[in-house]
mmCIF file of N, CA and C in Angstrom:
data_model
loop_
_atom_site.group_PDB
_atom_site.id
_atom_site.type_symbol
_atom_site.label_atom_id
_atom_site.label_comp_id
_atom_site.label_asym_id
_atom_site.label_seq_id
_atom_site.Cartn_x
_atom_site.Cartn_y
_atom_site.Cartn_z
ATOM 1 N N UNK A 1 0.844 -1.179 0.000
ATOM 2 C CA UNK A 1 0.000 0.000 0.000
ATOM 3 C C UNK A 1 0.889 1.241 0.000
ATOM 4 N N UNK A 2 0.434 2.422 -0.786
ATOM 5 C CA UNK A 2 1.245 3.126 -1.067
ATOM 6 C C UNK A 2 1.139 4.117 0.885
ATOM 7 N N UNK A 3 2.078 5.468 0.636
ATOM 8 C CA UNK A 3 1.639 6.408 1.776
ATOM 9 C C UNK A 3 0.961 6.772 2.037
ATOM 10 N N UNK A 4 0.569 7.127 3.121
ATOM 11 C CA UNK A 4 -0.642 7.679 3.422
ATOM 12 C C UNK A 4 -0.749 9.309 3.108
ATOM 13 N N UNK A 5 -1.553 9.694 3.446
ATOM 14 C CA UNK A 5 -2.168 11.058 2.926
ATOM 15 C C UNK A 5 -2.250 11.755 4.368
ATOM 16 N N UNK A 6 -1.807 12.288 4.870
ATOM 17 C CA UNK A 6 -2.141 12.420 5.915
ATOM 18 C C UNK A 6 -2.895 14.003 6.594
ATOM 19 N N UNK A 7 -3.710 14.386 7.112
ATOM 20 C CA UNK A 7 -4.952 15.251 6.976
ATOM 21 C C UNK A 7 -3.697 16.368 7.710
ATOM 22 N N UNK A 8 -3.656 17.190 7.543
ATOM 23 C CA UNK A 8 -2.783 18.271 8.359
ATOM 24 C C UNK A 8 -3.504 19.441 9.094
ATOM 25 N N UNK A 9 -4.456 19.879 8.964
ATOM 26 C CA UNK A 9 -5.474 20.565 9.534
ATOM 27 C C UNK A 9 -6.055 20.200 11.119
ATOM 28 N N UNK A 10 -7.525 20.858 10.869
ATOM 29 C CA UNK A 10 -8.197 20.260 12.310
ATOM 30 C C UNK A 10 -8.620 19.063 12.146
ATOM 31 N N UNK A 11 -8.104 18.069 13.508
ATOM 32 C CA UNK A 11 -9.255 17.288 13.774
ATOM 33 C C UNK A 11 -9.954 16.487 14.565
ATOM 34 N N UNK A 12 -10.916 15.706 14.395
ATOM 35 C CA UNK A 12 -11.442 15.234 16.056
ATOM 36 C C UNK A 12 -11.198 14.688 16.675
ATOM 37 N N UNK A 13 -11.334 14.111 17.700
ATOM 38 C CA UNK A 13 -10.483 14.095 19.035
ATOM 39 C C UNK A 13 -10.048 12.462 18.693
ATOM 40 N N UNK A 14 -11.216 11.945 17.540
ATOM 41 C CA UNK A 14 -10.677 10.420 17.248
ATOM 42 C C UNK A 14 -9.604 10.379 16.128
ATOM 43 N N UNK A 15 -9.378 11.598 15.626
ATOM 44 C CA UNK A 15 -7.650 11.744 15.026
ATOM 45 C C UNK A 15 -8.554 12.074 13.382
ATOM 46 N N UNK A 16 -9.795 12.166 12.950
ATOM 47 C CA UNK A 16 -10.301 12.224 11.621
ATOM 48 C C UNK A 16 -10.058 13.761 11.386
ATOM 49 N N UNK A 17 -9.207 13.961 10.414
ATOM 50 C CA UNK A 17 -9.688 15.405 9.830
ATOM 51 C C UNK A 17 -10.973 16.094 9.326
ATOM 52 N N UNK A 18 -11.041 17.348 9.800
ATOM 53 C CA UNK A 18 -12.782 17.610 9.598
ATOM 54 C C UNK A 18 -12.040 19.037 8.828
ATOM 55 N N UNK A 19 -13.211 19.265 7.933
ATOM 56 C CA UNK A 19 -12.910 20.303 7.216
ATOM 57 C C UNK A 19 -14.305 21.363 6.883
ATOM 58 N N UNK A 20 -14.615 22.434 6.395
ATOM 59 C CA UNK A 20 -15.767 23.122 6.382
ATOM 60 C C UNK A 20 -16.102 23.353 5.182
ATOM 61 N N UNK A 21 -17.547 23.027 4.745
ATOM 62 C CA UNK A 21 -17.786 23.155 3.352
ATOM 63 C C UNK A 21 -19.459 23.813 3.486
ATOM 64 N N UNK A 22 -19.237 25.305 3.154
ATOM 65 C CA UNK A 22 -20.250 26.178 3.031
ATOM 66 C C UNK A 22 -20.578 26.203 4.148
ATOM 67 N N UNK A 23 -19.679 26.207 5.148
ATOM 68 C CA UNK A 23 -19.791 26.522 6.791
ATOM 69 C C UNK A 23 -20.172 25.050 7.656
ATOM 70 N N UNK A 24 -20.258 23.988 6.949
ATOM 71 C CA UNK A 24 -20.587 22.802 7.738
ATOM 72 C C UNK A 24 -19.528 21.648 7.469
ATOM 73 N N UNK A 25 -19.145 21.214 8.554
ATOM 74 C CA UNK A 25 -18.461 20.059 9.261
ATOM 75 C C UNK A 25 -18.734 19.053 8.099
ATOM 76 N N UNK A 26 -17.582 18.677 7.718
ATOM 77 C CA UNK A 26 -16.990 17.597 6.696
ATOM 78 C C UNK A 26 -15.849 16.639 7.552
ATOM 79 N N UNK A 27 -15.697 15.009 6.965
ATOM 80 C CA UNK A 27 -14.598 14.158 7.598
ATOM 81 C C UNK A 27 -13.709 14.964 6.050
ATOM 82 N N UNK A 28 -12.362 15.095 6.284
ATOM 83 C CA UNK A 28 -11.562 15.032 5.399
ATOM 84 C C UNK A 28 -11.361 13.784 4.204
ATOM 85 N N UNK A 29 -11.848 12.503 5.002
ATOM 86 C CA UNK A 29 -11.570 11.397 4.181
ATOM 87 C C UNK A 29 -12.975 11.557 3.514
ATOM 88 N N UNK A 30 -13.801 11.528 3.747
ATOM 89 C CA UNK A 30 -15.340 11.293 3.155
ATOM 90 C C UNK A 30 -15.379 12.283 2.076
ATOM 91 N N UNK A 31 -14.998 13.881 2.372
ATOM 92 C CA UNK A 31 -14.515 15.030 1.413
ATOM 93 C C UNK A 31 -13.650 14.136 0.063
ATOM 94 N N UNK A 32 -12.469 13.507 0.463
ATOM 95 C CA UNK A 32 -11.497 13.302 -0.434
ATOM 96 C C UNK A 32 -12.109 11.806 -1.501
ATOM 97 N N UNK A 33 -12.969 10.777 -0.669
ATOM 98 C CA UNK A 33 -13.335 9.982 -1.372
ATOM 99 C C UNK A 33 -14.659 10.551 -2.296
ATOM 100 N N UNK A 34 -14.855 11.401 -1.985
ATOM 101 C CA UNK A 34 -16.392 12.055 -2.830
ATOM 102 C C UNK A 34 -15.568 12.856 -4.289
ATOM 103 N N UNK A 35 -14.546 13.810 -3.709
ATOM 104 C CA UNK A 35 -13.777 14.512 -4.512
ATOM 105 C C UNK A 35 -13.396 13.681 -6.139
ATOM 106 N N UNK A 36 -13.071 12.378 -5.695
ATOM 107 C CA UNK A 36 -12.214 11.266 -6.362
ATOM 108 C C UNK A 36 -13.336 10.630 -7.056
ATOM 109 N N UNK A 37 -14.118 10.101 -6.369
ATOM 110 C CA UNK A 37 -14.933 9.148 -6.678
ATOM 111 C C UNK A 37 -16.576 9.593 -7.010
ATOM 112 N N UNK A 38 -17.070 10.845 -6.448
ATOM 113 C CA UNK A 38 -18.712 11.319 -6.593
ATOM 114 C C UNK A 38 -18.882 10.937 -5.423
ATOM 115 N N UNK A 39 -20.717 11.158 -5.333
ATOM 116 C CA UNK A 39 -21.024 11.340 -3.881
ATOM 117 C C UNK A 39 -21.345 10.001 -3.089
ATOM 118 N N UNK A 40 -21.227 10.494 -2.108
ATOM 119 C CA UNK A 40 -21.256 9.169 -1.115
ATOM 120 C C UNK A 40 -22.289 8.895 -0.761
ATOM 121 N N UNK A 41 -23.461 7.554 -0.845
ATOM 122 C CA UNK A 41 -24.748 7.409 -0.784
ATOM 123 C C UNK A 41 -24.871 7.292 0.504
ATOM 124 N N UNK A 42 -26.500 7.671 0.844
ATOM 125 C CA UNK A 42 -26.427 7.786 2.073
ATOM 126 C C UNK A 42 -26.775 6.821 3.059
ATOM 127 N N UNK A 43 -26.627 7.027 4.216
ATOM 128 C CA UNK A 43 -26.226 5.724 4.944
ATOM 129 C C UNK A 43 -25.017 5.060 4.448
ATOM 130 N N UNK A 44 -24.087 5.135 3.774
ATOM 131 C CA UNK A 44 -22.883 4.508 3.930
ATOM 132 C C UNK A 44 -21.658 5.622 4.436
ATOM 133 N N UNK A 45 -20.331 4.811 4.890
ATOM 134 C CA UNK A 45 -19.379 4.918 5.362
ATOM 135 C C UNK A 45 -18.028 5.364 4.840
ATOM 136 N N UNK A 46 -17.541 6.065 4.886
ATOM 137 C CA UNK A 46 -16.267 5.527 4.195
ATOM 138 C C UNK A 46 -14.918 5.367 4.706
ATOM 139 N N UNK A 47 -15.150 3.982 5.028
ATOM 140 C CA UNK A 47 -13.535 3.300 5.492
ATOM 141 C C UNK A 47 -12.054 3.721 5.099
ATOM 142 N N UNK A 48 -11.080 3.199 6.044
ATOM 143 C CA UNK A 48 -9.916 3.187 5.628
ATOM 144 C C UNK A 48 -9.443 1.842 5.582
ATOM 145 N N UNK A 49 -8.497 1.537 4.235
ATOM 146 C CA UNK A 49 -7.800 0.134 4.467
ATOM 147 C C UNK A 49 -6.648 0.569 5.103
ATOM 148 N N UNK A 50 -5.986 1.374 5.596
ATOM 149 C CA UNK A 50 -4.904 1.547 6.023
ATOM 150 C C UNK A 50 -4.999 1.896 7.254
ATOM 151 N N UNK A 51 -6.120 2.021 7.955
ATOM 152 C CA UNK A 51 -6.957 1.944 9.326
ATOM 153 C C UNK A 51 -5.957 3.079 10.337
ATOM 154 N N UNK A 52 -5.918 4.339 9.220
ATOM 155 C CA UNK A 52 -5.126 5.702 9.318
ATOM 156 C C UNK A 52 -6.238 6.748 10.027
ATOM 157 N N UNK A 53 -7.006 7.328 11.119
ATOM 158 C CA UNK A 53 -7.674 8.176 10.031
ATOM 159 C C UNK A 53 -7.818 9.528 10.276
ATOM 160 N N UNK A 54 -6.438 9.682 10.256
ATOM 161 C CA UNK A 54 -6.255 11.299 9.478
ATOM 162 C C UNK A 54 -6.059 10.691 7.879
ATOM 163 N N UNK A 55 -5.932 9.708 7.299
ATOM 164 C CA UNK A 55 -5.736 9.526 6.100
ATOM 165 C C UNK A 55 -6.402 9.771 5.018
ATOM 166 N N UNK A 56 -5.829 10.676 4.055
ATOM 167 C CA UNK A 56 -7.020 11.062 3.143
ATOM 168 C C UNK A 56 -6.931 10.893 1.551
ATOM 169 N N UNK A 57 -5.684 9.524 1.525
ATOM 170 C CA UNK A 57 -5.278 9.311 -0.123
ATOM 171 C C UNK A 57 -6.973 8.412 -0.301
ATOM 172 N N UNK A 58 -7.424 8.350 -1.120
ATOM 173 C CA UNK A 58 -8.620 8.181 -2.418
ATOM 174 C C UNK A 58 -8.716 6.726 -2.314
ATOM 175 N N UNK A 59 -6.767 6.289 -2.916
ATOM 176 C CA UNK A 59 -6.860 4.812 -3.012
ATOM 177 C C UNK A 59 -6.855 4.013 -1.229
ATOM 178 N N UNK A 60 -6.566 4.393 -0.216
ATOM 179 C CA UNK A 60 -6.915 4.046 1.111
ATOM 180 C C UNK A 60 -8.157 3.776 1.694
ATOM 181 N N UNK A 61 -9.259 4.401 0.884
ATOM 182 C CA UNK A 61 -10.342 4.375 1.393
ATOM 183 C C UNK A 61 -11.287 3.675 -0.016
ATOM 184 N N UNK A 62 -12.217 3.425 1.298
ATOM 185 C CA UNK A 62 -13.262 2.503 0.718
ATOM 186 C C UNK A 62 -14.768 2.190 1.166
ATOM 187 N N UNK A 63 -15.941 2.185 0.323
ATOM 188 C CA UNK A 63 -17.314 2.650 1.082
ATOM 189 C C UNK A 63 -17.765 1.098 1.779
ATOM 190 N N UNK A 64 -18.523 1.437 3.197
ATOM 191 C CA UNK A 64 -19.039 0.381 3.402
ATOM 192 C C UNK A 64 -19.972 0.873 4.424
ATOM 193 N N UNK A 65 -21.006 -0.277 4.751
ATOM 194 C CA UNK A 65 -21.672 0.093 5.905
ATOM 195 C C UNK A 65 -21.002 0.082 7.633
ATOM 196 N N UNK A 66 -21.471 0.549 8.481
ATOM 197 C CA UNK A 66 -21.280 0.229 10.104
ATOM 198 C C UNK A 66 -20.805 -1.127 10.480
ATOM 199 N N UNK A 67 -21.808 -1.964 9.811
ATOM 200 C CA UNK A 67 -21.563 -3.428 9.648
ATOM 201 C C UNK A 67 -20.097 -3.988 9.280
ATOM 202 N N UNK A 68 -19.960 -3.215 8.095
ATOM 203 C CA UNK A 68 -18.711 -3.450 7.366
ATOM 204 C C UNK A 68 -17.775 -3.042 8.346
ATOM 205 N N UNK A 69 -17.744 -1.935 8.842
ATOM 206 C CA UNK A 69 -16.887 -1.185 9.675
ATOM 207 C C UNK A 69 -16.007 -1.994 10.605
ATOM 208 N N UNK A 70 -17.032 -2.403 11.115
ATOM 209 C CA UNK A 70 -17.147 -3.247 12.209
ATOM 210 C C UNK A 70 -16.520 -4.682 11.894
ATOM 211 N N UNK A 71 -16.917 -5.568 11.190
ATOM 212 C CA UNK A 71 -16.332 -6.460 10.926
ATOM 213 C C UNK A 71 -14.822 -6.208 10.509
ATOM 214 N N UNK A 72 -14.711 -5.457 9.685
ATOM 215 C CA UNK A 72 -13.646 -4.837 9.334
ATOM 216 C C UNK A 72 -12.399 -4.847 10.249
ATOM 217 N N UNK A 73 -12.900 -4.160 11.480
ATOM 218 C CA UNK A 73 -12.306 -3.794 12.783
ATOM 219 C C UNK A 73 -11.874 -4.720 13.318
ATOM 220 N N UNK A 74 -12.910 -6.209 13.463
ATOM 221 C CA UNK A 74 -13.022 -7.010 14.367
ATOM 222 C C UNK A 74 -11.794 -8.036 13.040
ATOM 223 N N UNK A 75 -11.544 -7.989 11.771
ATOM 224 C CA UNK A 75 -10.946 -8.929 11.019
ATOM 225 C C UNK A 75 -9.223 -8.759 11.487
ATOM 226 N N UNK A 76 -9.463 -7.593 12.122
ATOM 227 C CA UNK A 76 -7.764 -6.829 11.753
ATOM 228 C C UNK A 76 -7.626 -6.868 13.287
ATOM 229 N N UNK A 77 -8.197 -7.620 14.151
ATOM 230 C CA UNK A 77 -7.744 -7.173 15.686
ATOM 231 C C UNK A 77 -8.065 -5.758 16.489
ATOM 232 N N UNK A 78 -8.661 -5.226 15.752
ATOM 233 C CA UNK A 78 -8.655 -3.593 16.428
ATOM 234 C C UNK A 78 -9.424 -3.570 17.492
ATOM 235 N N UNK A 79 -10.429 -4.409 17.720
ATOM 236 C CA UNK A 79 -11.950 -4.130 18.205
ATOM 237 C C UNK A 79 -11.690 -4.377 19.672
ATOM 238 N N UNK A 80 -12.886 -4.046 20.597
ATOM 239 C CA UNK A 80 -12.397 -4.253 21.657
ATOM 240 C C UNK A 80 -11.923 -5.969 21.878
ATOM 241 N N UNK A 81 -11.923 -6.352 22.812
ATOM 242 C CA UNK A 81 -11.558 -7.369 22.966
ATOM 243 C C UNK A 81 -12.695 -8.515 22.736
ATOM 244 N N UNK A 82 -14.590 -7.867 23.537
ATOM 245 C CA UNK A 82 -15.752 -8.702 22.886
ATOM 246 C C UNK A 82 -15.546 -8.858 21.612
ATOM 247 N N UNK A 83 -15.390 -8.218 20.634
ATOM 248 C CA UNK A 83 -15.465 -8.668 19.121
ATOM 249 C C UNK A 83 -15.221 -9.593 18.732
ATOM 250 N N UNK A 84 -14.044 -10.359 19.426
ATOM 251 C CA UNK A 84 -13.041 -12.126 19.422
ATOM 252 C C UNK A 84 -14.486 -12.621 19.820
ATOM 253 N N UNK A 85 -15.597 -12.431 20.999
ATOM 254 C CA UNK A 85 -15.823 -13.672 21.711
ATOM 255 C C UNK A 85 -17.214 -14.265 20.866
ATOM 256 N N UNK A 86 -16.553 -15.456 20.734
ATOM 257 C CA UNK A 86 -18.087 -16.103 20.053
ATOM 258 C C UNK A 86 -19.456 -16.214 21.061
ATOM 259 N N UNK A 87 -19.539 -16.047 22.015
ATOM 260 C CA UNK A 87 -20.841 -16.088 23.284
ATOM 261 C C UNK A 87 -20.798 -15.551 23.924
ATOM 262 N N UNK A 88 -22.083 -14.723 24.174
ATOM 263 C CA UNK A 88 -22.284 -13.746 25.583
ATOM 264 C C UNK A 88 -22.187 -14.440 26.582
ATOM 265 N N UNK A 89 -22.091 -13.496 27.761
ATOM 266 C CA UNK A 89 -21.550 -14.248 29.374
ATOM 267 C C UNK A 89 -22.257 -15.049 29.418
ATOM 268 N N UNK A 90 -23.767 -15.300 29.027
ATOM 269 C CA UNK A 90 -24.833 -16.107 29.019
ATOM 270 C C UNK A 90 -24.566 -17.404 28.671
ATOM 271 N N UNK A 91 -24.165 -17.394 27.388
ATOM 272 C CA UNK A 91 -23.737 -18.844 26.974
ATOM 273 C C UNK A 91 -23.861 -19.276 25.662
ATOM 274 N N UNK A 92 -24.621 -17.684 25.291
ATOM 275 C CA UNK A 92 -25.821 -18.117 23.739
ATOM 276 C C UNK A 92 -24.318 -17.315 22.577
ATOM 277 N N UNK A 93 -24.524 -18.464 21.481
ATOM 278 C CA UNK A 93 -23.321 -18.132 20.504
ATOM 279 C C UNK A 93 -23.711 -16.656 19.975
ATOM 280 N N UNK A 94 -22.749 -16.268 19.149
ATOM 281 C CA UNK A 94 -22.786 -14.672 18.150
ATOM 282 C C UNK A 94 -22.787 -14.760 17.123
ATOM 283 N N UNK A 95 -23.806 -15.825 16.684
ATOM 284 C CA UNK A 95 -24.203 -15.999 15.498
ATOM 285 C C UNK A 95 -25.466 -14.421 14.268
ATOM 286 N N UNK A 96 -25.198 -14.500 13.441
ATOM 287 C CA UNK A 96 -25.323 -13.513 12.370
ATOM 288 C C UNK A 96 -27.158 -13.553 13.003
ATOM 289 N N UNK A 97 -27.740 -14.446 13.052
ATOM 290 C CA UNK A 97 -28.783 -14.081 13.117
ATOM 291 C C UNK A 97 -29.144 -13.686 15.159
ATOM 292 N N UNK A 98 -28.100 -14.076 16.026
ATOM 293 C CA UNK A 98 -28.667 -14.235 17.173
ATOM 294 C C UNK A 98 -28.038 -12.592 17.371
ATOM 295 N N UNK A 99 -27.040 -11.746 16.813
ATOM 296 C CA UNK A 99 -26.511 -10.441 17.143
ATOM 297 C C UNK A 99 -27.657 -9.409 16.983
ATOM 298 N N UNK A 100 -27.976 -8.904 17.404
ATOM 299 C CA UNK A 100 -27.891 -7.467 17.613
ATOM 300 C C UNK A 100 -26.995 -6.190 17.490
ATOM 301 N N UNK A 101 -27.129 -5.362 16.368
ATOM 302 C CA UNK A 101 -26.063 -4.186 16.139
ATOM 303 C C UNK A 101 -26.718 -3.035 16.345
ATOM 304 N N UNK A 102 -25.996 -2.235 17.069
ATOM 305 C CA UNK A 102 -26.986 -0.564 17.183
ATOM 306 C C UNK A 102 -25.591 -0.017 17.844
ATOM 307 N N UNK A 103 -25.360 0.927 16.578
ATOM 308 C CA UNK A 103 -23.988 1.830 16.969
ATOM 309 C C UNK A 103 -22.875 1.579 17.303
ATOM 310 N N UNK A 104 -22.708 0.880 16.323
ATOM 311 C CA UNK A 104 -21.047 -0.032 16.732
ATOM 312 C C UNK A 104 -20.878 -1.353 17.659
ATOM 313 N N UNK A 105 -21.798 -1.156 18.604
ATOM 314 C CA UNK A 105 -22.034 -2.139 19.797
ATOM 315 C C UNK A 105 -22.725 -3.118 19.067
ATOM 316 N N UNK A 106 -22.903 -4.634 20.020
ATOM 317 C CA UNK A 106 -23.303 -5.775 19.734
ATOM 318 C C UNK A 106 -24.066 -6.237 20.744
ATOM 319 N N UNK A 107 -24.894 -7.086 20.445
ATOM 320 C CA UNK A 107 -25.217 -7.965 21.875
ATOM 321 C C UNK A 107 -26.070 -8.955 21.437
ATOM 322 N N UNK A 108 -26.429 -10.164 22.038
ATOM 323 C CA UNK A 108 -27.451 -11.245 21.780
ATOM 324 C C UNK A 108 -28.607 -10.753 22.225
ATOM 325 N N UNK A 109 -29.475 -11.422 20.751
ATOM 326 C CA UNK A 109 -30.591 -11.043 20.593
ATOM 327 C C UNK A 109 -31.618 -12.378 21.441
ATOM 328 N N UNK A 110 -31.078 -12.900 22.289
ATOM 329 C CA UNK A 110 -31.440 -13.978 22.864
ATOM 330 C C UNK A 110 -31.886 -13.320 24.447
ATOM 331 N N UNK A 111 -30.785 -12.985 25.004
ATOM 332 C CA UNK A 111 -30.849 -12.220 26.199
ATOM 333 C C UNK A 111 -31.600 -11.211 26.408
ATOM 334 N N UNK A 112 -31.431 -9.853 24.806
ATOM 335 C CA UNK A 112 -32.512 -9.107 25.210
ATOM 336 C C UNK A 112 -33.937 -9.377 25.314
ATOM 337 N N UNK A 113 -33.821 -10.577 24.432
ATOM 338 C CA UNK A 113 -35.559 -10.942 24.628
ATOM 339 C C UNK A 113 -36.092 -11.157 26.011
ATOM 340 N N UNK A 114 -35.253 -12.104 26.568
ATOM 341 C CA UNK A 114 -35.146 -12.843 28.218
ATOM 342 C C UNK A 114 -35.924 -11.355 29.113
ATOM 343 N N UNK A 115 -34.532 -10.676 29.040
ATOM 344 C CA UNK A 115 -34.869 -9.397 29.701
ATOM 345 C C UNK A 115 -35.629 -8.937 29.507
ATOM 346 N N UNK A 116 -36.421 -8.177 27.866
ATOM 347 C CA UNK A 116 -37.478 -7.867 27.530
ATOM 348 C C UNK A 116 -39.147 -8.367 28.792
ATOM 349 N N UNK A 117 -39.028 -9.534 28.517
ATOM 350 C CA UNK A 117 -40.241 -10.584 28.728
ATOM 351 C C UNK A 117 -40.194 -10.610 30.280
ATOM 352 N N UNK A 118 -38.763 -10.558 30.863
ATOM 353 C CA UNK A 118 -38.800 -10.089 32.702
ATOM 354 C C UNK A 118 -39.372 -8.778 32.831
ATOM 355 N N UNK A 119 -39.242 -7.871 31.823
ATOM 356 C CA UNK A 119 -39.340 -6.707 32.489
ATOM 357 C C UNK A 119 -40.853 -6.499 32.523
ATOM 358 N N UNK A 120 -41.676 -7.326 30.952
ATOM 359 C CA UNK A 120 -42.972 -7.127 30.776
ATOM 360 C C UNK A 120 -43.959 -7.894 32.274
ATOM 361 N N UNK A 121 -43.012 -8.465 32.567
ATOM 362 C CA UNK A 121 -43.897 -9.460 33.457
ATOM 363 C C UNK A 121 -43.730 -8.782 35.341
ATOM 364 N N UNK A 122 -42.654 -8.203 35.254
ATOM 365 C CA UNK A 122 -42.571 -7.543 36.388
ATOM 366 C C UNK A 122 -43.499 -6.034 36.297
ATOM 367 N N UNK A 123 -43.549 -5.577 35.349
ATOM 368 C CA UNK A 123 -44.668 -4.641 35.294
ATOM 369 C C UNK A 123 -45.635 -5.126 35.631
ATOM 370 N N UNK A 124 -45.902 -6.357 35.265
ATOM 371 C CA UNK A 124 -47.678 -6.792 35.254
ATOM 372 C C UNK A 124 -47.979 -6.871 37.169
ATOM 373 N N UNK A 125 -46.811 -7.263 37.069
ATOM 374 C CA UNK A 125 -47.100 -7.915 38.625
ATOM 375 C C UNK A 125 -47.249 -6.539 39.802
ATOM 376 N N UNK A 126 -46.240 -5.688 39.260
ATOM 377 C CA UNK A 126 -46.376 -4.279 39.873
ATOM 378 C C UNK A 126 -47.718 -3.328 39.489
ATOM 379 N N UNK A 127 -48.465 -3.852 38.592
ATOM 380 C CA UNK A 127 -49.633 -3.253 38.693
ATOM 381 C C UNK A 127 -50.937 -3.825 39.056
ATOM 382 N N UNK A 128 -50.631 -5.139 39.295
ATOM 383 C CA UNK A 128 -51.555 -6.012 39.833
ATOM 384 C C UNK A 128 -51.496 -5.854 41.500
ATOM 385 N N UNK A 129 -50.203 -5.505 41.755
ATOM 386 C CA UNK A 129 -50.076 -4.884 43.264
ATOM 387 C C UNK A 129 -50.809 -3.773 43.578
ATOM 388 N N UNK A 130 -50.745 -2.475 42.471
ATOM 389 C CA UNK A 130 -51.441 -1.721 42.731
ATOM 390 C C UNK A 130 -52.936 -1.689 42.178
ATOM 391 N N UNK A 131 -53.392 -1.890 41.469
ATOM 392 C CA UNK A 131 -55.030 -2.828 41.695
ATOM 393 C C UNK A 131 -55.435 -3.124 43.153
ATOM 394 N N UNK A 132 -54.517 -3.995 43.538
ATOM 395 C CA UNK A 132 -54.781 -4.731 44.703
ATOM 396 C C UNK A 132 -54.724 -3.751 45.735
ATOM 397 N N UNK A 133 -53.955 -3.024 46.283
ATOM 398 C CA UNK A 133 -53.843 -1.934 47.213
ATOM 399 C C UNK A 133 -55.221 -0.831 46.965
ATOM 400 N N UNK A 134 -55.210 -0.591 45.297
ATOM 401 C CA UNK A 134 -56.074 0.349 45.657
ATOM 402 C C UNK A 134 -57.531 -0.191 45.860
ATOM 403 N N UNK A 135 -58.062 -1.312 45.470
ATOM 404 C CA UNK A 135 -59.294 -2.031 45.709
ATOM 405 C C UNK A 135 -59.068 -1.899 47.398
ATOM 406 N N UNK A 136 -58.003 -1.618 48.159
ATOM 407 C CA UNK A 136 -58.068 -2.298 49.513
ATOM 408 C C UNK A 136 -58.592 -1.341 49.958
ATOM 409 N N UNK A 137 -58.273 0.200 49.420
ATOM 410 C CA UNK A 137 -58.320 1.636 50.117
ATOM 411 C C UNK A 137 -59.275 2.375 49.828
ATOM 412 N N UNK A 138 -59.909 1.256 48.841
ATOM 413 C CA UNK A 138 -61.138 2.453 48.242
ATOM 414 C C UNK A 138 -62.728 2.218 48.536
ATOM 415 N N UNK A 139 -63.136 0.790 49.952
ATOM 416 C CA UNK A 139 -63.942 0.155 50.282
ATOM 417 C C UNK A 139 -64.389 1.068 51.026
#
C-alpha cells in the first residue's frame, strides 16, 4: 500500500480530519473519497484500508456500511476485545442471526428478549399490586 495522505489541519479528538464546506463540518476522508470518486450514498461509510484516520489518499479508502466497519475492525484485531468472543456471558453463541447491532455495539438477541419478557412481566405484577392496594383503600 502506497503512503498515506495524511490530513494536516483540524481534527477530532478520534484523530479524523474535519474540514468546512459552506460553513458545515466535513470528515476530510469522506470530502477526499467524494472529490475522487462522486457522492457518497447515504447511509454509507467511508472506510480506511490503512486503518489511518487522518488519512485522506482516495486509493486508502473505501465505502461500506457500520456493519462493514465493524467487521472490518473485528478482522484486523482492532476491536475491543468482545469482538473475538463467540458467546455472551450467558452462553448463547454470536451468530449472524442471534446479534444485535446498534452503533457499533453488539449484543445477543437472545438475552434481550429474556430481559425484555422479565421486564414485561414484572410490570404486570407491579400493577396487579397496585389494583390490589387500591381495591383495599377504596372500600
Amino acid at each position: 500500500m502506497n503512503e498515506c495522505w495524511v490530513w494536516t489541519g483540524t481534527r477530532q479528538s478520534q484523530g479524523y480530519g474535519i474540514l468546512y464546506v459552506e460553513g458545515e463540518p466535513v470528515l476530510a476522508h469522506r470530502f477526499a473519497w467524494a472529490f475522487e470518486n462522486g457522492p457518497v450514498p447515504e447511509g454509507i461509510q467511508v472506510l480506511h484500508h490503512c486503518d489511518n484516520p487522518p488519512c485522506t489518499r482516495p486509493s486508502h479508502l473505501f465505502l461500506g456500511t457500520q456493519k462493514d466497519n465493524m467487521q472490518d475492525m473485528a478482522n484486523k484485531g482492532r476491536g475491543r476485545k468482545s469482538t473475538n468472543k463467540t458467546h455472551c456471558p450467558q452462553g448463547h453463541a454470536y451468530t449472524e442471526e442471534n446479534i444485535y447491532h446498534y452503533k457499533g455495539w453488539r449484543s445477543c438477541r437472545t438475552c434481550r428478549t429474556q430481559v425484555s419478557k422479565a421486564q414485561v412481566r414484572d410490570c404486570k405484577q407491579e400493577y396487579q399490586r397496585y389494583l390490589e392496594i387500591r381495591a383495599s383503600t377504596c372500600v
